[in-house]
Coordinates of C-alpha atoms in Angstrom, one line a residue:
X119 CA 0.0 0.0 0.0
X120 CA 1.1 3.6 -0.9
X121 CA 1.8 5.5 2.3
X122 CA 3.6 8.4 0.8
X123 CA 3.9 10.0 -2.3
X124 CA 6.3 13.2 -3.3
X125 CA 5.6 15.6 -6.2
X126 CA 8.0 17.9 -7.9
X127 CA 5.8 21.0 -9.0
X128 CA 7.2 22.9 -12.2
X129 CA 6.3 20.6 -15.3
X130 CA 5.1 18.2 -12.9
X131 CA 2.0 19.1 -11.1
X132 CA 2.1 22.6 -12.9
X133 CA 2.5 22.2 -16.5
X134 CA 2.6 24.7 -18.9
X135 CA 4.3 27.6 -16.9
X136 CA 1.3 27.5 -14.5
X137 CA 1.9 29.2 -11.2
X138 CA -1.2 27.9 -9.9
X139 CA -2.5 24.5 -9.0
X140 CA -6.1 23.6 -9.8
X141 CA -9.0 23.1 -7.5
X142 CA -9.5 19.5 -8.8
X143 CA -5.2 18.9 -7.8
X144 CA -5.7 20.1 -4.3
X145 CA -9.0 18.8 -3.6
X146 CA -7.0 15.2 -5.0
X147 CA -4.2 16.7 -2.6
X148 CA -6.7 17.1 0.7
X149 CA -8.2 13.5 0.0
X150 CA -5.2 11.5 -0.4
X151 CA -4.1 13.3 2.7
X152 CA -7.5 12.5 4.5
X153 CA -6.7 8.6 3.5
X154 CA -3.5 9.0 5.9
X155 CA -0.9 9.5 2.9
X156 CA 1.9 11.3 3.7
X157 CA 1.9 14.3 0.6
X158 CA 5.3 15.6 0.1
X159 CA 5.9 18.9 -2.2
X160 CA 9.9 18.6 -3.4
X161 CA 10.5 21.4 -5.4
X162 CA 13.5 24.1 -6.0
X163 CA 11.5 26.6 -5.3
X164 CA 11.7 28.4 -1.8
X165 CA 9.7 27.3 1.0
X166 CA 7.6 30.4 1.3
X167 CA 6.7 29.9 -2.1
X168 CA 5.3 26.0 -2.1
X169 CA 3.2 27.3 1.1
X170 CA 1.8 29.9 -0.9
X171 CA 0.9 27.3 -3.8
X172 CA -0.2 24.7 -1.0
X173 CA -2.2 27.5 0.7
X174 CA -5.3 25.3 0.9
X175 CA -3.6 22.6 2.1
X176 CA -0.3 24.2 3.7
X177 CA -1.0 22.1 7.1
X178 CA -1.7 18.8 5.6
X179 CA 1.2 18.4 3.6
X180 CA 5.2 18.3 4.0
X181 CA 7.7 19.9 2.1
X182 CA 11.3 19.6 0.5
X183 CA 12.3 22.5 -0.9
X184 CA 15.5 23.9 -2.4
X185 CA 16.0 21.0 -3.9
X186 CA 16.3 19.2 -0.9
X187 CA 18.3 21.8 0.8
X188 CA 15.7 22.8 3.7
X189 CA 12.8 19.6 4.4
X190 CA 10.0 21.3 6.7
X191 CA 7.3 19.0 8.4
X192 CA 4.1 21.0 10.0
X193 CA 6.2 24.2 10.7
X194 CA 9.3 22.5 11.8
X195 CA 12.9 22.2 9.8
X196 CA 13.9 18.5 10.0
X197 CA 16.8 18.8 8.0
X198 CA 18.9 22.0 6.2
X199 CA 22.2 21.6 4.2
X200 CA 23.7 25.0 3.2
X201 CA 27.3 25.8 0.5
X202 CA 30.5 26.3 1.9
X203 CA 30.8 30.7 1.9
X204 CA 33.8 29.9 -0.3
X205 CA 32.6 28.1 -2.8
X206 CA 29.8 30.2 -3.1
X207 CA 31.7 33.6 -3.5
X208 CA 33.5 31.4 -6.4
X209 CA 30.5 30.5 -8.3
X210 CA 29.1 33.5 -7.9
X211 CA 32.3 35.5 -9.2
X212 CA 32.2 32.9 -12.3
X213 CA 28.7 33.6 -12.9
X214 CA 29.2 37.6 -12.9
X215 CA 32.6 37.2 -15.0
X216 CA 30.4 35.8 -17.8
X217 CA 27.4 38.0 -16.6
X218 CA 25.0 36.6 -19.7
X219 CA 22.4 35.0 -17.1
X220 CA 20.9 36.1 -13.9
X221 CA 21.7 34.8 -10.8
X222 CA 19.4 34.1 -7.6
X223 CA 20.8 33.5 -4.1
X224 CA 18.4 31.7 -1.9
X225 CA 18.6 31.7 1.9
X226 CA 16.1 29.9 4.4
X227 CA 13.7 33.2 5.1
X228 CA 13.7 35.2 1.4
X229 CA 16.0 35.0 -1.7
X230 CA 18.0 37.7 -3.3
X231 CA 18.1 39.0 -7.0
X232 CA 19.6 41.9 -8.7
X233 CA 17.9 44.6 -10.2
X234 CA 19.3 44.9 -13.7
X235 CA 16.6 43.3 -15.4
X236 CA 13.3 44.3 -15.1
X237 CA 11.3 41.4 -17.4
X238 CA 13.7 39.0 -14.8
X239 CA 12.7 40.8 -11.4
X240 CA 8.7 40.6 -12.1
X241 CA 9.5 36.6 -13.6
X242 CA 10.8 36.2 -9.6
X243 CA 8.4 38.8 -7.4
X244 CA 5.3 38.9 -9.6
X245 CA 4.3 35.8 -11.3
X246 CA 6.6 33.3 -9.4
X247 CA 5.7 34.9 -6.0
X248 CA 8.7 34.2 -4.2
X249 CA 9.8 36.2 -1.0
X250 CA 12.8 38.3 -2.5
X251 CA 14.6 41.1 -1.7
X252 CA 16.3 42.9 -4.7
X253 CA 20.4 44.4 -4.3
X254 CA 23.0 46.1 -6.2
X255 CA 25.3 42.9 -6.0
X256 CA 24.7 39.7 -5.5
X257 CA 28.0 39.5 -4.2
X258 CA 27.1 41.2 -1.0
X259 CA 25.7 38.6 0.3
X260 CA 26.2 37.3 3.6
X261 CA 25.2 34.7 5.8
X262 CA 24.1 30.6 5.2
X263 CA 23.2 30.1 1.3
X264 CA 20.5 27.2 0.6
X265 CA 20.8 27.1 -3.4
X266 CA 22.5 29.4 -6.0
X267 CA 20.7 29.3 -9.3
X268 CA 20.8 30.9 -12.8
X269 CA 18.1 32.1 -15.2
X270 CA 18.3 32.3 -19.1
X271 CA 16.1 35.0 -19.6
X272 CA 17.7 36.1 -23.3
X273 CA 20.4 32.9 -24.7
X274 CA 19.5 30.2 -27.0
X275 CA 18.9 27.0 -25.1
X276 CA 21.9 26.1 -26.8
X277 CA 23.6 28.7 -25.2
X278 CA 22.6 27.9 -21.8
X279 CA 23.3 24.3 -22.2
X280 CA 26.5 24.8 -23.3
X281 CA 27.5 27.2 -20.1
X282 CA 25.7 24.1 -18.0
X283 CA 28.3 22.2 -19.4
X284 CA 31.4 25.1 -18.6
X285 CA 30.0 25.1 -15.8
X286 CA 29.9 21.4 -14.6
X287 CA 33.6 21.2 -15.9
X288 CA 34.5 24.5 -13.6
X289 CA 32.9 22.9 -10.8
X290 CA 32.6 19.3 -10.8
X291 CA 34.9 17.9 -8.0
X292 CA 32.6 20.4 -5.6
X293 CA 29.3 20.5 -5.8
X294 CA 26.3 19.0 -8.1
X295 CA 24.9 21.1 -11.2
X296 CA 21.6 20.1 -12.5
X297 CA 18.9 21.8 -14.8
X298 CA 15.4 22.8 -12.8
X299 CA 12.7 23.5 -15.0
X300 CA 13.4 24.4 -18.8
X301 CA 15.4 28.0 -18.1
X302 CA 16.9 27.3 -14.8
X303 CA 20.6 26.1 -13.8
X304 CA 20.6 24.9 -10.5
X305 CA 23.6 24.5 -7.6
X306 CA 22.7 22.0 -5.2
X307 CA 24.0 22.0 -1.3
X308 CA 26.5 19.4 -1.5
X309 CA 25.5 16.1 -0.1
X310 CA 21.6 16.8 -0.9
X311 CA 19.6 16.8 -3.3
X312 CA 15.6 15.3 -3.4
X313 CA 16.2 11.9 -3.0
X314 CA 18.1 12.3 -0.1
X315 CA 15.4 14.4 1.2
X316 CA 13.2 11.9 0.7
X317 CA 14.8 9.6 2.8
X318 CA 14.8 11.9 6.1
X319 CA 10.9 11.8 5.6
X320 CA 10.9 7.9 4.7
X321 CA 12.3 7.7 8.5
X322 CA 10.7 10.2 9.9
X323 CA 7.5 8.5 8.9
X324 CA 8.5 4.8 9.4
X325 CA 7.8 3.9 5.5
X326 CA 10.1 1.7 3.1
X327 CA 10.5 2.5 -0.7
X328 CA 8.3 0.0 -1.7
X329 CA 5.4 1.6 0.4
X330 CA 6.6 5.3 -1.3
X331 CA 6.1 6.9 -4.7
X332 CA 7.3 10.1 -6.8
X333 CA 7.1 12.3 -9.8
X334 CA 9.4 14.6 -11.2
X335 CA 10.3 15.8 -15.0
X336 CA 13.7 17.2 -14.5
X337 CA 17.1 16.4 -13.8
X338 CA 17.5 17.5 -10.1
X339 CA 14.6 14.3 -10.0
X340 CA 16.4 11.8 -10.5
X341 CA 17.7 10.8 -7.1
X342 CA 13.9 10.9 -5.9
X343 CA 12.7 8.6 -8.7
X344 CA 15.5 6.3 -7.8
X345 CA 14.8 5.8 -4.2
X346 CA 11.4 4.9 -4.1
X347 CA 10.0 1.8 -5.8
X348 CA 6.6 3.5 -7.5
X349 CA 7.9 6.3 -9.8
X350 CA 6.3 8.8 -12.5
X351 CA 8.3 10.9 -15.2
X352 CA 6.0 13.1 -17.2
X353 CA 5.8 12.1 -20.8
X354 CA 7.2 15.4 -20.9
X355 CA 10.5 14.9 -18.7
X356 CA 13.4 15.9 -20.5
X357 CA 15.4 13.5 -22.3
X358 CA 16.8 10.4 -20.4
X359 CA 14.5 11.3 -17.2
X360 CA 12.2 8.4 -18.1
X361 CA 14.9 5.8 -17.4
X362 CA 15.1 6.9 -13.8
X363 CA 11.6 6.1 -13.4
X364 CA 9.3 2.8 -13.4
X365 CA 6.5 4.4 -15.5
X366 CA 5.6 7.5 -17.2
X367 CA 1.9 9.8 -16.9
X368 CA 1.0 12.3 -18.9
X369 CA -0.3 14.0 -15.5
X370 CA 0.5 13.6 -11.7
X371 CA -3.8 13.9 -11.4
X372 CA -4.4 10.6 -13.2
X373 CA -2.3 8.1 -11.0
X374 CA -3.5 9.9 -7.5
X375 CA -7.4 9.5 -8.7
X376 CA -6.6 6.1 -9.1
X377 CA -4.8 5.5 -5.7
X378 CA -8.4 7.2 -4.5
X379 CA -10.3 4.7 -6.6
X380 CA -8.9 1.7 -5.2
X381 CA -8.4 2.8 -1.4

């Protein structure tokens, strides 16, 4: 029997750019929940931002955000993995040296952005929603760092691939690089990622893999889909996702209405 069941959100349960999830998701959401299924939103987002997507359901549910850098469970942190200030003053040097992408610094209570693009800052504040507070440079930045990330909010995705690539060369020995959504690079906490996440909330819950299940689309996925035994990529996922996963769906929506169906 399915006892918990973990969701990434962009391209997963919000396809098509949406920043919203449906009434019909959530009201799947509240009833899986009601069945006594652990619901687990794993996302790169920020954690402010899945509780404001989850609002309906914000208590019922538990969350990995970050990419599995900060794992909160009815209020409370269970686990939080942050980059070494070194490493990230490097990164972020490298990233401003080439200075073609925009950067976002995430920390566990608001994320930071520059200013210099204004298409980039309402992307962020106004249709992503996320708590943010916009500087002159990045680089200022002090204190624990969750996640750095990048944005391609003008290159060819040719472009940005190929600096993914620079940039997993640059970096490789240190820390993991993965794409997050079709215009994000992401720069994972080293030693976490979702799967590992997953884990913490496998034990905090007392289930095994084969009781657990998972959906992603992206590469920063992967580890998830691997460590339970029921897992979803979207038909969508980019290429090579699907062979991390047991099966594929079209949409999250399908596969929980049957779990209902045959409670």
């Amino acid at each position: 029997m399915i006892k918990l069941i973990a969701s990434d959100l962009d391209g997963t349960l919000l396809q098509d750019h949406a920043q919203e999830l449906s009434s019909h998701t959530l009201s799947l959401i509240r009833e899986i929940t009601k069945k006594g299924i652990h619901f687990i939103a794993a996302s790169g987002r920020q954690y402010d931002n899945l509780t404001q997507v989850f609002a309906s359901v914000h208590n019922e549910i538990s969350y990995i955000a970050e990419n599995g850098s900060i794992c909160v469970h009815q209020g409370n942190v269970i686990s939080r993995t942050t980059i070494a200030p070194e490493l990230c003053k490097r990164i972020i040097n490298e990233i401003k040296r080439d200075n073609r992408f925009e950067i976002v610094v995430s920390q566990q209570q608001s994320c930071f952005i520059e200013g210099r693009n204004p298409d980039y800052v309402h992307l962020i504040k106004d249709v992503m929603k996320n708590t943010t507070e916009v500087v002159n440079d990045i680089r200022t930045i002090t204190g624990p760092i969750l996640k750095i990330a990048i944005c391609n909010m003008t290159e060819s995705d040719e472009d940005f691939m190929d600096y993914l690539h620079k940039l997993r060369e640059l970096f490789k020995d240190e820390i993991k690089i993965v794409t997050s959504g079709n215009i994000w690079i992401d720069f994972i906490a080293p030693g976490s990622n979702k799967g590992t996440a997953l884990s913490a909330y496998m034990d905090l819950f007392h289930v095994t893999p084969d009781e657990c299940m998972a959906f992603g689309d992206q590469y920063n996925d992967l580890e998830m889909l691997q460590s339970v035994k029921h897992s979803y990529a979207m038909k969508t996922c980019a290429p090579g996702v699907e062979k991390y996963a047991a099966y594929q769906t079209e949409r999250v929506e399908y596969i929980l209405e049957k779990i209902l169906e045959d409670l």
